[in-house]
mmCIF file with all atom_site columns, C-alpha atoms in Angstrom:
data_model
loop_
_atom_site.group_PDB
_atom_site.id
_atom_site.type_symbol
_atom_site.label_atom_id
_atom_site.label_alt_id
_atom_site.label_comp_id
_atom_site.label_asym_id
_atom_site.label_entity_id
_atom_site.label_seq_id
_atom_site.pdbx_PDB_ins_code
_atom_site.Cartn_x
_atom_site.Cartn_y
_atom_site.Cartn_z
_atom_site.occupancy
_atom_site.B_iso_or_equiv
_atom_site.pdbx_formal_charge
_atom_site.auth_seq_id
_atom_site.auth_comp_id
_atom_site.auth_asym_id
_atom_site.auth_atom_id
_atom_site.pdbx_PDB_model_num
ATOM 1   C CA . ASP H 1 1   ? 0.170  -0.147  0.001   1.00 82.00 ? 1   ASP H CA 1
ATOM 2   C CA . CYS H 1 2   ? 1.003  3.636   -0.665  1.00 86.00 ? 2   CYS H CA 1
ATOM 3   C CA . PRO H 1 3   ? 1.612  5.931   2.308   1.00 80.00 ? 3   PRO H CA 1
ATOM 4   C CA . SER H 1 4   ? -0.977 8.379   3.431   1.00 86.00 ? 4   SER H CA 1
ATOM 5   C CA . GLY H 1 5   ? -1.318 11.288  0.797   1.00 86.00 ? 5   GLY H CA 1
ATOM 6   C CA . ALA H 1 6   ? 0.079  9.273   -1.958  1.00 87.00 ? 6   ALA H CA 1
ATOM 7   C CA . VAL H 1 7   ? -1.647 7.975   -5.014  1.00 92.00 ? 7   VAL H CA 1
ATOM 8   C CA . GLU H 1 8   ? -1.132 4.335   -6.335  1.00 93.00 ? 8   GLU H CA 1
ATOM 9   C CA . LEU H 1 9   ? -0.053 4.432   -9.904  1.00 94.00 ? 9   LEU H CA 1
ATOM 10  C CA . TYR H 1 10  ? 0.092  0.597   -10.194 1.00 94.00 ? 10  TYR H CA 1
ATOM 11  C CA . SER H 1 11  ? 0.676  -2.421  -8.198  1.00 91.00 ? 11  SER H CA 1
ATOM 12  C CA . GLY H 1 12  ? 2.100  -5.755  -9.192  1.00 89.00 ? 12  GLY H CA 1
ATOM 13  C CA . ARG H 1 13  ? 4.718  -8.197  -8.527  1.00 87.00 ? 13  ARG H CA 1
ATOM 14  C CA . ALA H 1 14  ? 8.426  -7.955  -7.896  1.00 85.00 ? 14  ALA H CA 1
ATOM 15  C CA . ALA H 1 15  ? 10.727 -9.377  -10.362 1.00 86.00 ? 15  ALA H CA 1
ATOM 16  C CA . GLY H 1 16  ? 14.438 -10.013 -10.927 1.00 82.00 ? 16  GLY H CA 1
ATOM 17  C CA . THR H 1 17  ? 17.111 -12.089 -12.206 1.00 80.00 ? 17  THR H CA 1
ATOM 18  C CA . LYS H 1 18  ? 17.455 -15.650 -10.831 1.00 78.00 ? 18  LYS H CA 1
ATOM 19  C CA . HIS H 1 19  ? 19.602 -15.775 -7.688  1.00 73.00 ? 19  HIS H CA 1
ATOM 20  C CA . ASP H 1 20  ? 22.551 -17.867 -9.306  1.00 74.00 ? 20  ASP H CA 1
ATOM 21  C CA . ALA H 1 21  ? 22.703 -16.027 -12.636 1.00 71.00 ? 21  ALA H CA 1
ATOM 22  C CA . LYS H 1 22  ? 25.954 -14.066 -13.363 1.00 71.00 ? 22  LYS H CA 1
ATOM 23  C CA . GLY H 1 23  ? 24.350 -11.653 -15.763 1.00 68.00 ? 23  GLY H CA 1
ATOM 24  C CA . VAL H 1 24  ? 20.931 -9.686  -16.461 1.00 72.00 ? 24  VAL H CA 1
ATOM 25  C CA . THR H 1 25  ? 19.900 -7.020  -14.082 1.00 78.00 ? 25  THR H CA 1
ATOM 26  C CA . SER H 1 26  ? 20.888 -6.034  -10.641 1.00 79.00 ? 26  SER H CA 1
ATOM 27  C CA . ASP H 1 27  ? 17.474 -4.425  -10.134 1.00 82.00 ? 27  ASP H CA 1
ATOM 28  C CA . HIS H 1 28  ? 14.373 -5.769  -8.459  1.00 83.00 ? 28  HIS H CA 1
ATOM 29  C CA . LEU H 1 29  ? 11.553 -4.515  -10.824 1.00 87.00 ? 29  LEU H CA 1
ATOM 30  C CA . CYS H 1 30  ? 8.016  -3.802  -10.092 1.00 92.00 ? 30  CYS H CA 1
ATOM 31  C CA . LEU H 1 31  ? 6.048  -5.393  -12.998 1.00 91.00 ? 31  LEU H CA 1
ATOM 32  C CA . PRO H 1 32  ? 2.386  -4.363  -13.153 1.00 93.00 ? 32  PRO H CA 1
ATOM 33  C CA . ASP H 1 33  ? -0.390 -6.935  -12.787 1.00 91.00 ? 33  ASP H CA 1
ATOM 34  C CA . ASN H 1 34  ? -1.750 -5.952  -16.218 1.00 92.00 ? 34  ASN H CA 1
ATOM 35  C CA . PRO H 1 35  ? 1.294  -5.883  -18.802 1.00 93.00 ? 35  PRO H CA 1
ATOM 36  C CA . ARG H 1 36  ? 0.880  -4.188  -22.093 1.00 93.00 ? 36  ARG H CA 1
ATOM 37  C CA . TYR H 1 37  ? 3.235  -5.605  -24.665 1.00 91.00 ? 37  TYR H CA 1
ATOM 38  C CA . GLY H 1 38  ? 4.686  -3.425  -27.541 1.00 88.00 ? 38  GLY H CA 1
ATOM 39  C CA . SER H 1 39  ? 5.714  -6.476  -29.414 1.00 86.00 ? 39  SER H CA 1
ATOM 40  C CA . THR H 1 40  ? 5.135  -10.265 -29.760 1.00 83.00 ? 40  THR H CA 1
ATOM 41  C CA . TYR H 1 41  ? 8.982  -10.799 -30.143 1.00 81.00 ? 41  TYR H CA 1
ATOM 42  C CA . THR H 1 42  ? 10.091 -13.729 -27.962 1.00 74.00 ? 42  THR H CA 1
ATOM 43  C CA . GLU H 1 43  ? 13.607 -14.575 -29.335 1.00 71.00 ? 43  GLU H CA 1
ATOM 44  C CA . ALA H 1 44  ? 16.825 -14.118 -27.427 1.00 65.00 ? 44  ALA H CA 1
ATOM 45  C CA . ALA H 1 45  ? 15.695 -12.197 -24.395 1.00 74.00 ? 45  ALA H CA 1
ATOM 46  C CA . SER H 1 46  ? 17.051 -12.456 -20.828 1.00 80.00 ? 46  SER H CA 1
ATOM 47  C CA . PRO H 1 47  ? 14.496 -14.016 -18.314 1.00 82.00 ? 47  PRO H CA 1
ATOM 48  C CA . LEU H 1 48  ? 13.253 -12.236 -15.198 1.00 85.00 ? 48  LEU H CA 1
ATOM 49  C CA . TYR H 1 49  ? 11.797 -14.297 -12.192 1.00 83.00 ? 49  TYR H CA 1
ATOM 50  C CA . GLY H 1 50  ? 9.458  -13.670 -9.464  1.00 81.00 ? 50  GLY H CA 1
ATOM 51  C CA . VAL H 1 51  ? 10.992 -12.374 -6.201  1.00 77.00 ? 51  VAL H CA 1
ATOM 52  C CA . GLN H 1 52  ? 10.492 -14.452 -2.938  1.00 73.00 ? 52  GLN H CA 1
ATOM 53  C CA . TYR H 1 53  ? 10.982 -13.563 0.816   1.00 66.00 ? 53  TYR H CA 1
ATOM 54  C CA . GLN H 1 54  ? 13.925 -15.309 2.038   1.00 62.00 ? 54  GLN H CA 1
ATOM 55  C CA . ARG H 1 55  ? 14.661 -15.688 6.169   1.00 57.00 ? 55  ARG H CA 1
ATOM 56  C CA . TRP H 1 56  ? 11.812 -13.283 6.895   1.00 55.00 ? 56  TRP H CA 1
ATOM 57  C CA . PRO H 1 57  ? 11.612 -12.583 10.790  1.00 53.00 ? 57  PRO H CA 1
ATOM 58  C CA . SER H 1 58  ? 9.291  -15.276 12.447  1.00 57.00 ? 58  SER H CA 1
ATOM 59  C CA . SER H 1 59  ? 7.260  -12.676 14.237  1.00 55.00 ? 59  SER H CA 1
ATOM 60  C CA . SER H 1 60  ? 6.074  -11.397 10.854  1.00 55.00 ? 60  SER H CA 1
ATOM 61  C CA . PRO H 1 61  ? 2.903  -12.969 8.972   1.00 56.00 ? 61  PRO H CA 1
ATOM 62  C CA . ARG H 1 62  ? 4.900  -13.282 5.963   1.00 57.00 ? 62  ARG H CA 1
ATOM 63  C CA . ALA H 1 63  ? 6.899  -16.664 5.595   1.00 58.00 ? 63  ALA H CA 1
ATOM 64  C CA . ASP H 1 64  ? 9.706  -17.624 3.797   1.00 59.00 ? 64  ASP H CA 1
ATOM 65  C CA . TYR H 1 65  ? 9.060  -18.406 -0.105  1.00 63.00 ? 65  TYR H CA 1
ATOM 66  C CA . ASP H 1 66  ? 6.094  -16.087 0.000   1.00 71.00 ? 66  ASP H CA 1
ATOM 67  C CA . ASN H 1 67  ? 5.956  -14.064 -3.390  1.00 75.00 ? 67  ASN H CA 1
ATOM 68  C CA . MET H 1 68  ? 6.711  -10.303 -3.109  1.00 76.00 ? 68  MET H CA 1
ATOM 69  C CA . PRO H 1 69  ? 4.151  -7.855  -4.199  1.00 86.00 ? 69  PRO H CA 1
ATOM 70  C CA . CYS H 1 70  ? 4.856  -4.348  -5.201  1.00 89.00 ? 70  CYS H CA 1
ATOM 71  C CA . VAL H 1 71  ? 3.451  -0.869  -5.643  1.00 91.00 ? 71  VAL H CA 1
ATOM 72  C CA . VAL H 1 72  ? 4.539  2.394   -7.537  1.00 92.00 ? 72  VAL H CA 1
ATOM 73  C CA . CYS H 1 73  ? 3.325  5.588   -5.698  1.00 91.00 ? 73  CYS H CA 1
ATOM 74  C CA . TYR H 1 74  ? 3.232  9.181   -6.481  1.00 90.00 ? 74  TYR H CA 1
ATOM 75  C CA . LEU H 1 75  ? 3.207  12.194  -4.112  1.00 85.00 ? 75  LEU H CA 1
ATOM 76  C CA . ALA H 1 76  ? 1.531  15.340  -6.002  1.00 84.00 ? 76  ALA H CA 1
ATOM 77  C CA . THR H 1 77  ? 3.787  17.827  -3.950  1.00 82.00 ? 77  THR H CA 1
ATOM 78  C CA . ARG H 1 78  ? 6.818  16.614  -5.999  1.00 78.00 ? 78  ARG H CA 1
ATOM 79  C CA . SER H 1 79  ? 7.633  16.553  -9.679  1.00 87.00 ? 79  SER H CA 1
ATOM 80  C CA . ALA H 1 80  ? 8.297  13.164  -10.964 1.00 89.00 ? 80  ALA H CA 1
ATOM 81  C CA . MET H 1 81  ? 9.581  10.873  -13.427 1.00 90.00 ? 81  MET H CA 1
ATOM 82  C CA . PHE H 1 82  ? 9.530  7.153   -13.551 1.00 93.00 ? 82  PHE H CA 1
ATOM 83  C CA . VAL H 1 83  ? 9.850  4.264   -15.795 1.00 95.00 ? 83  VAL H CA 1
ATOM 84  C CA . HIS H 1 84  ? 6.639  2.353   -16.244 1.00 96.00 ? 84  HIS H CA 1
ATOM 85  C CA . GLN H 1 85  ? 8.048  -1.261  -16.483 1.00 94.00 ? 85  GLN H CA 1
ATOM 86  C CA . ALA H 1 86  ? 6.165  -3.941  -18.627 1.00 94.00 ? 86  ALA H CA 1
ATOM 87  C CA . SER H 1 87  ? 3.927  -1.192  -20.189 1.00 96.00 ? 87  SER H CA 1
ATOM 88  C CA . TYR H 1 88  ? 4.133  1.167   -23.059 1.00 96.00 ? 88  TYR H CA 1
ATOM 89  C CA . LEU H 1 89  ? 1.560  3.340   -21.872 1.00 97.00 ? 89  LEU H CA 1
ATOM 90  C CA . CYS H 1 90  ? 1.605  5.939   -18.770 1.00 96.00 ? 90  CYS H CA 1
ATOM 91  C CA . PRO H 1 91  ? -1.028 6.203   -16.282 1.00 95.00 ? 91  PRO H CA 1
ATOM 92  C CA . SER H 1 92  ? -3.770 8.831   -16.728 1.00 95.00 ? 92  SER H CA 1
ATOM 93  C CA . GLY H 1 93  ? -2.702 12.316  -16.276 1.00 94.00 ? 93  GLY H CA 1
ATOM 94  C CA . TRP H 1 94  ? 0.852  11.495  -16.890 1.00 94.00 ? 94  TRP H CA 1
ATOM 95  C CA . SER H 1 95  ? 3.120  12.424  -20.103 1.00 93.00 ? 95  SER H CA 1
ATOM 96  C CA . ARG H 1 96  ? 4.771  9.703   -22.059 1.00 93.00 ? 96  ARG H CA 1
ATOM 97  C CA . GLU H 1 97  ? 8.276  10.944  -22.925 1.00 91.00 ? 97  GLU H CA 1
ATOM 98  C CA . TYR H 1 98  ? 8.956  7.902   -24.872 1.00 90.00 ? 98  TYR H CA 1
ATOM 99  C CA . TYR H 1 99  ? 8.161  4.049   -24.969 1.00 93.00 ? 99  TYR H CA 1
ATOM 100 C CA . GLY H 1 100 ? 10.619 0.957   -25.788 1.00 91.00 ? 100 GLY H CA 1
ATOM 101 C CA . TYR H 1 101 ? 11.686 -2.137  -24.507 1.00 90.00 ? 101 TYR H CA 1
ATOM 102 C CA . MET H 1 102 ? 13.414 -3.149  -21.105 1.00 88.00 ? 102 MET H CA 1
ATOM 103 C CA . MET H 1 103 ? 17.063 -4.177  -21.491 1.00 83.00 ? 103 MET H CA 1
ATOM 104 C CA . SER H 1 104 ? 19.969 -5.151  -19.368 1.00 80.00 ? 104 SER H CA 1
ATOM 105 C CA . ASP H 1 105 ? 23.127 -7.327  -19.434 1.00 69.00 ? 105 ASP H CA 1
ATOM 106 C CA . GLY H 1 106 ? 22.580 -10.998 -21.077 1.00 64.00 ? 106 GLY H CA 1
ATOM 107 C CA . VAL H 1 107 ? 21.926 -14.118 -18.836 1.00 63.00 ? 107 VAL H CA 1
ATOM 108 C CA . TYR H 1 108 ? 24.870 -15.687 -20.540 1.00 59.00 ? 108 TYR H CA 1
ATOM 109 C CA . SER H 1 109 ? 27.324 -12.824 -19.916 1.00 58.00 ? 109 SER H CA 1
ATOM 110 C CA . LYS H 1 110 ? 30.889 -13.923 -18.732 1.00 57.00 ? 110 LYS H CA 1
ATOM 111 C CA . ARG H 1 111 ? 31.181 -11.026 -16.738 1.00 57.00 ? 111 ARG H CA 1
ATOM 112 C CA . GLU H 1 112 ? 30.483 -11.398 -12.797 1.00 62.00 ? 112 GLU H CA 1
ATOM 113 C CA . GLY H 1 113 ? 27.754 -9.224  -11.427 1.00 60.00 ? 113 GLY H CA 1
ATOM 114 C CA . ARG H 1 114 ? 24.538 -7.991  -12.501 1.00 63.00 ? 114 ARG H CA 1
ATOM 115 C CA . LYS H 1 115 ? 23.842 -4.809  -14.370 1.00 73.00 ? 115 LYS H CA 1
ATOM 116 C CA . SER H 1 116 ? 21.186 -2.008  -14.224 1.00 79.00 ? 116 SER H CA 1
ATOM 117 C CA . THR H 1 117 ? 17.810 -2.218  -16.203 1.00 86.00 ? 117 THR H CA 1
ATOM 118 C CA . ILE H 1 118 ? 17.396 0.358   -18.817 1.00 82.00 ? 118 ILE H CA 1
ATOM 119 C CA . CYS H 1 119 ? 14.552 1.614   -21.155 1.00 89.00 ? 119 CYS H CA 1
ATOM 120 C CA . VAL H 1 120 ? 15.461 1.640   -24.600 1.00 86.00 ? 120 VAL H CA 1
ATOM 121 C CA . ASP H 1 121 ? 13.546 3.823   -27.013 1.00 86.00 ? 121 ASP H CA 1
ATOM 122 C CA . ALA H 1 122 ? 11.587 1.800   -29.653 1.00 88.00 ? 122 ALA H CA 1
ATOM 123 C CA . ASN H 1 123 ? 13.005 3.940   -32.208 1.00 84.00 ? 123 ASN H CA 1
ATOM 124 C CA . ALA H 1 124 ? 16.453 3.645   -31.017 1.00 78.00 ? 124 ALA H CA 1
ATOM 125 C CA . GLU H 1 125 ? 19.167 5.141   -33.234 1.00 72.00 ? 125 GLU H CA 1
ATOM 126 C CA . ALA H 1 126 ? 22.663 3.653   -33.894 1.00 66.00 ? 126 ALA H CA 1
ATOM 127 C CA . VAL H 1 127 ? 26.065 5.387   -34.223 1.00 66.00 ? 127 VAL H CA 1
ATOM 128 C CA . PRO H 1 128 ? 26.810 5.600   -38.042 1.00 68.00 ? 128 PRO H CA 1
ATOM 129 C CA . GLY H 1 129 ? 29.363 3.159   -39.324 1.00 72.00 ? 129 GLY H CA 1
ATOM 130 C CA . THR H 1 130 ? 28.887 0.558   -36.828 1.00 69.00 ? 130 THR H CA 1
ATOM 131 C CA . GLY H 1 131 ? 26.944 -2.879  -36.950 1.00 66.00 ? 131 GLY H CA 1
ATOM 132 C CA . VAL H 1 132 ? 29.894 -5.354  -36.762 1.00 66.00 ? 132 VAL H CA 1
ATOM 133 C CA . SER H 1 133 ? 29.972 -7.358  -33.369 1.00 64.00 ? 133 SER H CA 1
ATOM 134 C CA . THR H 1 134 ? 33.063 -6.577  -31.415 1.00 57.00 ? 134 THR H CA 1
ATOM 135 C CA . ASP H 1 135 ? 31.520 -8.191  -28.082 1.00 56.00 ? 135 ASP H CA 1
ATOM 136 C CA . PRO H 1 136 ? 31.515 -4.941  -26.208 1.00 54.00 ? 136 PRO H CA 1
ATOM 137 C CA . SER H 1 137 ? 29.272 -4.322  -23.476 1.00 59.00 ? 137 SER H CA 1
ATOM 138 C CA . LEU H 1 138 ? 26.007 -5.869  -24.378 1.00 66.00 ? 138 LEU H CA 1
ATOM 139 C CA . ALA H 1 139 ? 22.358 -4.995  -24.025 1.00 72.00 ? 139 ALA H CA 1
ATOM 140 C CA . PHE H 1 140 ? 19.659 -7.712  -24.165 1.00 77.00 ? 140 PHE H CA 1
ATOM 141 C CA . LEU H 1 141 ? 15.795 -7.629  -24.157 1.00 83.00 ? 141 LEU H CA 1
ATOM 142 C CA . LEU H 1 142 ? 14.404 -8.634  -20.945 1.00 87.00 ? 142 LEU H CA 1
ATOM 143 C CA . SER H 1 143 ? 11.480 -11.331 -20.947 1.00 87.00 ? 143 SER H CA 1
ATOM 144 C CA . VAL H 1 144 ? 9.434  -13.224 -18.054 1.00 84.00 ? 144 VAL H CA 1
ATOM 145 C CA . GLU H 1 145 ? 10.447 -16.742 -17.412 1.00 81.00 ? 145 GLU H CA 1
ATOM 146 C CA . CYS H 1 146 ? 7.358  -18.803 -16.840 1.00 78.00 ? 146 CYS H CA 1
ATOM 147 C CA . THR H 1 147 ? 8.449  -22.334 -17.674 1.00 70.00 ? 147 THR H CA 1
ATOM 148 C CA . ASN H 1 148 ? 10.535 -22.719 -14.392 1.00 65.00 ? 148 ASN H CA 1
ATOM 149 C CA . SER H 1 149 ? 9.013  -20.181 -12.367 1.00 62.00 ? 149 SER H CA 1
ATOM 150 C CA . GLU H 1 150 ? 5.122  -20.073 -11.808 1.00 59.00 ? 150 GLU H CA 1
ATOM 151 C CA . LEU H 1 151 ? 5.694  -16.697 -9.821  1.00 61.00 ? 151 LEU H CA 1
ATOM 152 C CA . LEU H 1 152 ? 5.095  -14.352 -12.972 1.00 65.00 ? 152 LEU H CA 1
ATOM 153 C CA . CYS H 1 153 ? 2.913  -16.491 -15.295 1.00 77.00 ? 153 CYS H CA 1
ATOM 154 C CA . SER H 1 154 ? -0.712 -15.328 -16.053 1.00 79.00 ? 154 SER H CA 1
ATOM 155 C CA . PRO H 1 155 ? -1.154 -12.636 -16.990 1.00 84.00 ? 155 PRO H CA 1
ATOM 156 C CA . TYR H 1 156 ? 2.474  -12.488 -18.429 1.00 85.00 ? 156 TYR H CA 1
ATOM 157 C CA . VAL H 1 157 ? 3.459  -14.434 -21.629 1.00 86.00 ? 157 VAL H CA 1
ATOM 158 C CA . ASP H 1 158 ? 6.465  -16.713 -21.404 1.00 85.00 ? 158 ASP H CA 1
ATOM 159 C CA . GLY H 1 159 ? 9.425  -15.329 -23.340 1.00 85.00 ? 159 GLY H CA 1
ATOM 160 C CA . ARG H 1 160 ? 7.717  -12.136 -24.663 1.00 88.00 ? 160 ARG H CA 1
ATOM 161 C CA . ILE H 1 161 ? 9.961  -9.350  -24.433 1.00 89.00 ? 161 ILE H CA 1
ATOM 162 C CA . LEU H 1 162 ? 8.751  -6.351  -22.053 1.00 91.00 ? 162 LEU H CA 1
ATOM 163 C CA . SER H 1 163 ? 7.896  -2.984  -22.889 1.00 93.00 ? 163 SER H CA 1
ATOM 164 C CA . CYS H 1 164 ? 8.359  0.191   -20.988 1.00 94.00 ? 164 CYS H CA 1
ATOM 165 C CA . ALA H 1 165 ? 7.464  3.906   -20.945 1.00 95.00 ? 165 ALA H CA 1
ATOM 166 C CA . VAL H 1 166 ? 9.173  6.877   -19.506 1.00 93.00 ? 166 VAL H CA 1
ATOM 167 C CA . CYS H 1 167 ? 6.601  8.984   -17.840 1.00 93.00 ? 167 CYS H CA 1
ATOM 168 C CA . THR H 1 168 ? 6.733  12.597  -16.454 1.00 91.00 ? 168 THR H CA 1
ATOM 169 C CA . LYS H 1 169 ? 4.525  14.825  -14.515 1.00 89.00 ? 169 LYS H CA 1
#
């Protein structure tokens, strides 16, 4: 729930990289309960999984392995910008600066450590004269993994890449 005086923009489920993966994102993301896909593309995307509580204090009503919900809130007394994950639309009353696709390091990266998640414009440009793979730092599309993780299945589509929108107010 949002704190007193704040407005809920959306609620959903926490998602992140599988605990034993070397690459992908270091971020825990808040994916909405109603994803909006900007594409049906499903190839070569790095998977996201649901987040579970681990070693939660025994005095709490939550237990180990409970799935983690999430909420994105807004306080009207502040100017704001946020990335609406898993949606190409912004909430009512917000301006969309651009929309695109969620990207991060690849799951098969040989680099130790995870990287941040970025929202890359759907109309992304390229540096002129490039286009040959030199294996630099790589950015892979992100998708939801449902086949080995029931946490993020319905309403998400297994393997479909995730949209994003940069929203301001």
